[in-house]
Coordinates of C-alpha atoms in Angstrom, one line a residue:
M1 CA 0.0 0.0 0.0
A2 CA 1.5 3.3 -1.1
E3 CA 2.3 5.7 1.7
K4 CA 0.7 9.1 1.7
P5 CA 3.1 11.9 1.1
Q6 CA 3.9 13.9 4.2
Q7 CA 2.9 17.5 4.3
Q8 CA 5.8 19.9 4.8
T9 CA 5.7 22.9 7.1
L10 CA 7.2 26.0 5.8
S11 CA 8.0 28.9 8.2
V12 CA 8.7 32.3 6.6
R13 CA 9.1 35.8 8.0
I14 CA 6.9 38.4 6.2
D15 CA 6.9 42.2 6.3
D16 CA 4.0 44.4 7.4
T17 CA 3.0 45.2 3.8
L18 CA 2.5 41.5 2.9
R19 CA 0.8 40.9 6.3
R20 CA -1.7 43.6 5.6
R21 CA -2.4 42.1 2.1
L22 CA -3.0 38.6 3.6
E23 CA -5.3 40.1 6.2
R24 CA -7.4 41.8 3.5
A25 CA -7.4 38.5 1.6
R26 CA -8.5 36.7 4.8
Q27 CA -11.4 39.2 5.3
L28 CA -12.4 38.8 1.6
S29 CA -12.5 35.0 1.9
A30 CA -14.6 35.2 5.1
S31 CA -17.1 37.6 3.4
K32 CA -17.4 35.1 0.5
T33 CA -18.0 31.9 2.6
G34 CA -19.2 33.2 5.9
E35 CA -16.6 31.1 7.6
A36 CA -13.5 32.2 9.6
V37 CA -10.2 31.4 8.0
S38 CA -6.6 31.9 9.4
T39 CA -4.0 34.0 7.8
S40 CA -1.7 31.0 7.3
E41 CA -4.5 29.1 5.5
I42 CA -4.9 32.1 3.1
A43 CA -1.2 32.2 2.4
K44 CA -1.3 28.4 1.7
R45 CA -4.2 28.9 -0.8
F46 CA -2.3 31.7 -2.6
L47 CA 0.8 29.5 -2.9
E48 CA -1.2 26.6 -4.2
S49 CA -3.2 28.6 -6.8
A50 CA -0.2 30.4 -8.2
R51 CA -2.5 33.1 -9.5
D52 CA -1.2 36.7 -9.3
D53 CA -4.6 38.2 -10.1
R54 CA -5.9 37.0 -6.7
L55 CA -3.3 39.1 -4.9
D56 CA -4.1 41.9 -7.4
V57 CA -7.7 41.9 -6.1
V58 CA -6.4 42.2 -2.5
D59 CA -4.3 45.2 -3.6
L60 CA -7.2 46.9 -5.3
L61 CA -9.2 46.6 -2.1
A62 CA -6.6 48.5 -0.2
D63 CA -8.0 51.7 -1.8
P64 CA -11.5 50.7 -2.8
T65 CA -12.6 54.2 -3.8
G66 CA -9.5 54.9 -5.9
S67 CA -9.6 51.5 -7.5
L68 CA -13.3 51.9 -8.5
L69 CA -12.7 55.3 -9.9
Q70 CA -10.0 53.9 -12.1
M71 CA -12.3 51.1 -13.2
R72 CA -15.1 53.5 -14.0
R73 CA -12.8 55.7 -16.1
K74 CA -11.6 52.6 -18.0
G75 CA -15.1 51.2 -18.3
E76 CA -16.7 54.4 -19.6
A77 CA -13.8 54.8 -22.1
G78 CA -14.4 51.4 -23.5
L79 CA -11.0 50.1 -22.3
V80 CA -10.2 46.6 -21.2
L81 CA -10.5 45.7 -17.5
S82 CA -8.2 43.1 -16.0
R83 CA -9.6 39.9 -14.5
A84 CA -8.7 41.3 -11.1
E85 CA -10.6 44.5 -11.7
W86 CA -13.7 42.6 -12.8
T87 CA -13.4 40.3 -9.7
T88 CA -13.1 43.4 -7.5
L89 CA -16.2 44.9 -9.2
A90 CA -18.1 41.7 -8.6
H91 CA -17.1 41.8 -4.9
F92 CA -18.9 45.2 -4.5
I93 CA -21.8 44.0 -6.7
R94 CA -22.3 41.1 -4.3
S95 CA -22.4 43.5 -1.3
G96 CA -24.8 45.8 -3.1
V97 CA -27.3 43.2 -4.2
E98 CA -27.4 41.5 -0.8
A99 CA -27.9 44.8 1.1
V100 CA -31.6 44.5 1.5
S101 CA -33.0 44.7 5.1
A102 CA -35.0 47.1 7.3
Q103 CA -31.9 49.3 7.2
T104 CA -31.7 49.3 3.4
P105 CA -35.3 49.4 2.4
Q106 CA -34.7 50.2 -1.3
A107 CA -34.1 46.8 -2.9
V108 CA -32.2 46.4 -6.2
S109 CA -34.6 46.6 -9.1
R110 CA -35.7 43.4 -11.0
E111 CA -34.3 45.0 -14.2
S112 CA -30.9 45.2 -12.6
L113 CA -31.0 41.6 -11.4
V114 CA -31.9 40.4 -14.9
A115 CA -28.9 42.3 -16.3
L116 CA -26.7 40.7 -13.5
L117 CA -28.0 37.3 -14.4
D118 CA -27.2 37.9 -18.1
A119 CA -23.7 39.1 -17.2
F120 CA -23.2 35.8 -15.3
V121 CA -24.3 33.7 -18.2
A122 CA -22.0 35.7 -20.6
V123 CA -19.0 34.8 -18.5
Y124 CA -20.3 31.2 -17.7
D125 CA -20.3 30.6 -21.5
L126 CA -16.6 31.5 -21.7
R127 CA -15.4 28.5 -19.5
P128 CA -13.2 26.2 -21.5
T129 CA -14.7 23.1 -19.9
R130 CA -18.4 22.2 -19.9
E131 CA -18.7 21.0 -16.3
S132 CA -17.3 22.4 -13.1
R133 CA -17.1 21.5 -9.4
L134 CA -19.0 24.7 -8.7
E135 CA -22.2 23.8 -10.5
A136 CA -23.9 22.8 -7.3
Y137 CA -22.8 26.1 -5.7
Y138 CA -24.3 28.2 -8.6
L139 CA -27.6 26.2 -8.4
G140 CA -27.8 26.7 -4.6
N141 CA -27.9 30.4 -5.1
L142 CA -30.9 30.3 -7.4
S143 CA -34.5 29.8 -6.4
A144 CA -35.6 26.2 -5.6
E145 CA -38.8 27.1 -7.4
S146 CA -36.9 27.6 -10.7
R147 CA -34.9 24.4 -10.6
P148 CA -35.9 21.5 -13.0
T149 CA -37.4 18.6 -11.1
S150 CA -37.4 14.9 -11.8
K151 CA -39.8 12.3 -10.4
P152 CA -38.5 11.2 -8.0
P153 CA -35.5 13.5 -7.8
D154 CA -32.2 11.6 -8.1
R155 CA -29.9 13.1 -5.5
T156 CA -27.0 10.8 -6.3
K157 CA -26.3 12.4 -9.7
P158 CA -24.0 15.4 -9.8
I159 CA -25.4 18.8 -10.8
T160 CA -24.7 19.4 -14.5
S161 CA -24.2 22.7 -16.4
G162 CA -27.4 21.8 -18.3
V163 CA -29.4 21.9 -15.0
V164 CA -27.8 25.2 -14.1
R165 CA -28.6 26.7 -17.5
R166 CA -32.2 25.7 -17.4
T167 CA -32.5 27.1 -13.9
L168 CA -30.9 30.4 -15.0
S169 CA -33.5 30.6 -17.8
E170 CA -36.3 29.9 -15.5
T171 CA -35.0 32.5 -13.0
R172 CA -34.9 35.1 -15.7
R173 CA -38.5 34.3 -16.6
H174 CA -39.4 34.6 -12.9
L175 CA -37.7 38.0 -12.6
N176 CA -39.7 39.3 -15.5
D177 CA -43.0 38.2 -13.9
P178 CA -44.5 41.2 -12.0
S179 CA -46.5 38.8 -9.8
A180 CA -43.5 36.9 -8.6
T181 CA -42.4 37.7 -5.0
W182 CA -39.1 35.8 -4.6
V183 CA -35.9 37.8 -5.4
P184 CA -32.6 35.9 -6.0
L185 CA -30.3 38.0 -3.8
M186 CA -27.4 35.6 -4.2
L187 CA -26.8 36.3 -7.9
G188 CA -23.9 38.5 -7.0
R189 CA -22.2 35.7 -5.2
N190 CA -22.4 33.6 -8.4
L191 CA -20.7 36.2 -10.5
Y192 CA -18.0 36.8 -7.9
V193 CA -17.1 33.1 -7.5
L194 CA -17.2 32.5 -11.2
L195 CA -14.7 35.3 -11.8
D196 CA -12.6 34.4 -8.8
E197 CA -12.3 30.6 -9.1
E198 CA -13.1 29.3 -12.6
P199 CA -10.6 28.9 -15.4
L200 CA -11.4 31.7 -17.8
P201 CA -9.9 33.3 -20.9
G202 CA -8.0 36.6 -20.9
A203 CA -9.1 40.1 -20.0
E204 CA -10.1 41.0 -23.5
D205 CA -12.6 38.2 -23.7
L206 CA -14.0 38.9 -20.3
T207 CA -14.4 42.6 -21.1
R208 CA -16.1 41.8 -24.4
A209 CA -18.6 39.5 -22.6
L210 CA -19.3 42.0 -19.8
R211 CA -19.2 45.3 -21.6
P212 CA -22.9 45.2 -22.7
H213 CA -23.9 45.0 -19.0
W214 CA -21.5 47.7 -17.8
A215 CA -24.0 50.4 -16.8
V216 CA -26.0 48.1 -14.5
L217 CA -22.9 46.3 -13.1
W218 CA -21.4 49.7 -12.3
R219 CA -24.5 50.9 -10.5
L220 CA -24.6 47.8 -8.4
A221 CA -20.9 48.0 -7.6
A222 CA -21.3 51.7 -6.6
R223 CA -24.2 50.7 -4.3
G224 CA -22.0 48.0 -2.7
H225 CA -19.2 50.5 -2.2
Y226 CA -21.5 52.9 -0.4
V227 CA -22.9 50.1 1.7
L228 CA -19.4 49.1 2.8
T229 CA -17.7 52.5 3.0
H230 CA -20.6 55.0 3.4
Q231 CA -18.8 57.1 0.7
P232 CA -19.6 57.9 -2.9
V233 CA -17.3 56.9 -5.8
R234 CA -16.5 60.6 -6.6
E235 CA -13.7 62.2 -8.5
P236 CA -11.5 64.6 -6.4
S237 CA -12.8 68.2 -6.3
T238 CA -11.7 70.6 -9.0
A239 CA -11.6 74.4 -9.3
R240 CA -14.9 74.2 -11.4
D241 CA -16.7 72.9 -8.3
G242 CA -16.5 76.4 -6.7
Q243 CA -17.9 78.3 -9.7
Y244 CA -21.2 80.1 -9.4
R245 CA -24.2 78.1 -10.4
P246 CA -27.6 79.7 -10.7
P247 CA -30.2 78.9 -7.9
I248 CA -32.6 76.0 -8.3
P249 CA -36.2 77.2 -8.5
S250 CA -38.6 76.1 -5.7
L251 CA -41.7 74.1 -6.2
T252 CA -45.1 74.3 -4.4
E253 CA -47.8 71.8 -4.0
G254 CA -50.8 72.8 -1.9
P255 CA -49.5 74.4 1.3
Y256 CA -46.0 72.7 1.1
T257 CA -42.9 74.1 -0.7
L258 CA -39.7 72.3 -1.7
S259 CA -36.6 74.4 -2.1
F260 CA -33.1 73.3 -3.2
A261 CA -29.5 74.1 -2.4
H262 CA -26.3 73.1 -4.2
G263 CA -23.6 70.9 -2.6
Q264 CA -20.3 69.5 -3.7
G265 CA -20.2 68.4 -7.4
Q266 CA -23.7 67.4 -8.4
E267 CA -24.7 66.9 -4.8
F268 CA -27.7 68.9 -3.6
S269 CA -30.1 69.2 -0.6
V270 CA -33.8 69.9 -0.3
Q271 CA -35.8 71.8 2.3
L272 CA -39.4 70.8 2.9
C273 CA -41.2 74.0 4.0
F274 CA -44.3 73.5 6.1
P275 CA -47.4 75.7 5.9
G276 CA -47.6 79.0 7.8
A277 CA -45.6 82.2 7.9
R278 CA -43.2 80.7 10.5
G279 CA -43.8 77.0 9.6
P280 CA -40.9 74.6 10.0
R281 CA -38.3 74.1 7.3
Y282 CA -37.0 70.6 7.3
P283 CA -33.7 70.0 5.5
I284 CA -32.8 66.6 3.8
V285 CA -29.2 66.7 2.9
G286 CA -27.5 64.6 0.2
Y287 CA -28.4 61.9 -2.3
P288 CA -28.7 58.9 0.1
R289 CA -31.1 60.7 2.5
I290 CA -33.2 62.2 -0.4
A291 CA -33.4 58.8 -2.1
E292 CA -34.6 57.1 1.1
F293 CA -37.1 59.9 1.9
R294 CA -38.6 59.5 -1.6
T295 CA -38.8 55.7 -1.0
M296 CA -40.5 56.2 2.3
L297 CA -43.1 58.6 0.8
A298 CA -43.9 56.1 -2.0
D299 CA -43.9 52.9 0.2
L300 CA -46.5 54.3 2.7
L301 CA -48.9 55.0 -0.2
A302 CA -48.6 51.6 -1.7
D303 CA -51.6 49.4 -2.2
R304 CA -50.7 47.0 0.5
A305 CA -51.8 47.8 4.1
P306 CA -49.2 50.2 5.4
G307 CA -47.3 49.6 8.7
D308 CA -44.4 51.2 10.4
W309 CA -41.4 51.9 8.1
T310 CA -37.7 51.9 9.0
G311 CA -34.7 52.8 6.9
T312 CA -31.1 53.8 7.4
Y313 CA -31.9 57.5 8.0
F314 CA -35.7 57.7 8.7
Y315 CA -38.5 56.1 10.6
A316 CA -42.2 56.5 9.9
G317 CA -45.0 55.4 12.2
V318 CA -48.6 54.9 11.0
T319 CA -51.6 55.3 13.3
S320 CA -54.9 53.7 12.3
P321 CA -57.4 54.0 15.2
A322 CA -60.3 52.7 13.1
A323 CA -58.3 49.8 11.8
K324 CA -59.6 50.5 8.3
E325 CA -57.8 53.5 7.0
V326 CA -54.6 55.3 7.9
S327 CA -55.3 58.3 10.2
E328 CA -51.9 59.9 10.5
I329 CA -48.3 59.3 9.4
W330 CA -45.4 60.6 11.6
F331 CA -41.8 60.5 10.5
R332 CA -38.5 61.3 12.1
A333 CA -34.8 61.1 11.4
H334 CA -32.9 58.5 13.5
D335 CA -30.2 61.0 14.3
N336 CA -32.3 63.8 15.9
G337 CA -35.7 62.4 16.9
V338 CA -37.6 65.5 15.7
S339 CA -41.0 64.2 14.5
F340 CA -43.5 65.6 12.0
G341 CA -47.1 64.4 11.5
F342 CA -49.3 64.3 8.5
T343 CA -52.8 63.3 7.6
L344 CA -53.0 60.8 4.7
K345 CA -54.1 63.7 2.4
E346 CA -51.1 65.8 3.5
W347 CA -48.7 62.9 3.0
R348 CA -50.1 62.4 -0.6
T349 CA -49.5 66.1 -1.2
V350 CA -45.8 65.9 -0.1
H351 CA -45.4 62.8 -2.2
A352 CA -46.8 64.6 -5.2
L353 CA -44.5 67.6 -4.5
F354 CA -41.4 65.3 -4.6
R355 CA -42.7 63.5 -7.7
R356 CA -43.1 66.8 -9.5
A357 CA -39.6 67.9 -8.6
W358 CA -38.2 64.9 -10.6
E359 CA -40.7 65.0 -13.4
L360 CA -41.6 68.6 -14.4
P361 CA -39.4 70.5 -16.9
D362 CA -39.9 73.7 -14.8
I363 CA -37.1 72.6 -12.5
R364 CA -34.5 72.7 -15.3
R365 CA -31.1 74.7 -15.2
A366 CA -28.8 75.0 -12.2
W367 CA -26.4 72.0 -12.8
D368 CA -25.5 72.9 -16.4
L369 CA -27.5 69.7 -17.1
P370 CA -30.9 69.4 -18.8
D371 CA -32.9 68.8 -15.6
I372 CA -32.9 67.4 -12.1
R373 CA -33.4 63.9 -13.4
V374 CA -30.0 64.1 -15.2
A375 CA -28.4 65.5 -12.0
W376 CA -30.0 62.5 -10.2
E377 CA -28.5 60.2 -12.7
A378 CA -25.0 61.7 -12.1
L379 CA -25.4 61.1 -8.4
T380 CA -26.6 57.5 -9.1
R381 CA -23.2 57.1 -10.9
E382 CA -21.4 57.9 -7.7
Y383 CA -23.7 56.3 -5.1
G384 CA -25.2 53.4 -7.1
E385 CA -28.7 52.1 -7.1
L386 CA -29.9 53.3 -3.6

């Protein structure tokens, strides 16, 4: 009987720079699998894989904002991104897609999830071999409802790429069905693991496959970056940022007025002015808070029976004494506790006011852009799909 080869132990001294790289790699691995891993195990994996691009990913994550800025410049210029850059982008995409909870109430849109699924398929088709040890992993991150079934199911057979492809097609159909409720939040994990672990062709082939999905992939990655760092992916300030820009006109709906103020770059703030000569003026500062406030306004007017609403920045409480129709809606910011109450009619008025601000052409000018919607798109480019 042949003896098993003995494992050799190698002891090496590493400097602080390499130690920090391995620590970032350890954190990246833990975020992927959810399991703790030692620094020595990470070093062993890198030695065994002999892939420089994995350490390149670790280096890119040392300065996430700077790295993503460089990727955005290359992506928007139609240049080739390296495999390490695509893998880093997928790392942030995974975080952005999975960030759906009471503290991140605005979920990723179904249209974006369809584009993410199509991006995965485009890279999946580049694999040089038909089958992979990761087929079961990919299938596990898709809906059980979308998987093909056999009668009775044969659990002894390995998962094939054909099963995965059929499930991907069914998942896509499911996402395009407005009545469907399940959302595949693990799609980002599939793309990340595919780029990180599978044998794939070079950077030009990867870029050619993923370029049609660039706009959506970028928005999801920028969202993930904001979730992880609480910072936008924004170019450094320039002298132009301090130039005079004309004021943004106010809007009025019923007794409420919405006024605007410029911020850094395309950033802006709004001020909700309440009725009365000395009525309160409530400021909502910056893209993330404005995006969440708009979501809160819309969600509490949805067809479903409303309840209390919680987000990252705001909380809204609903009172329904008659248990039939909402009587009042009160909201407050988490960081100050100052509360304002509205009747349902007043809440609808404020919702209409915000909707007009993003839809009417009367609000044009101010950013040297056609209208506020274009400015909002510029901020989406920096913060992602919030």
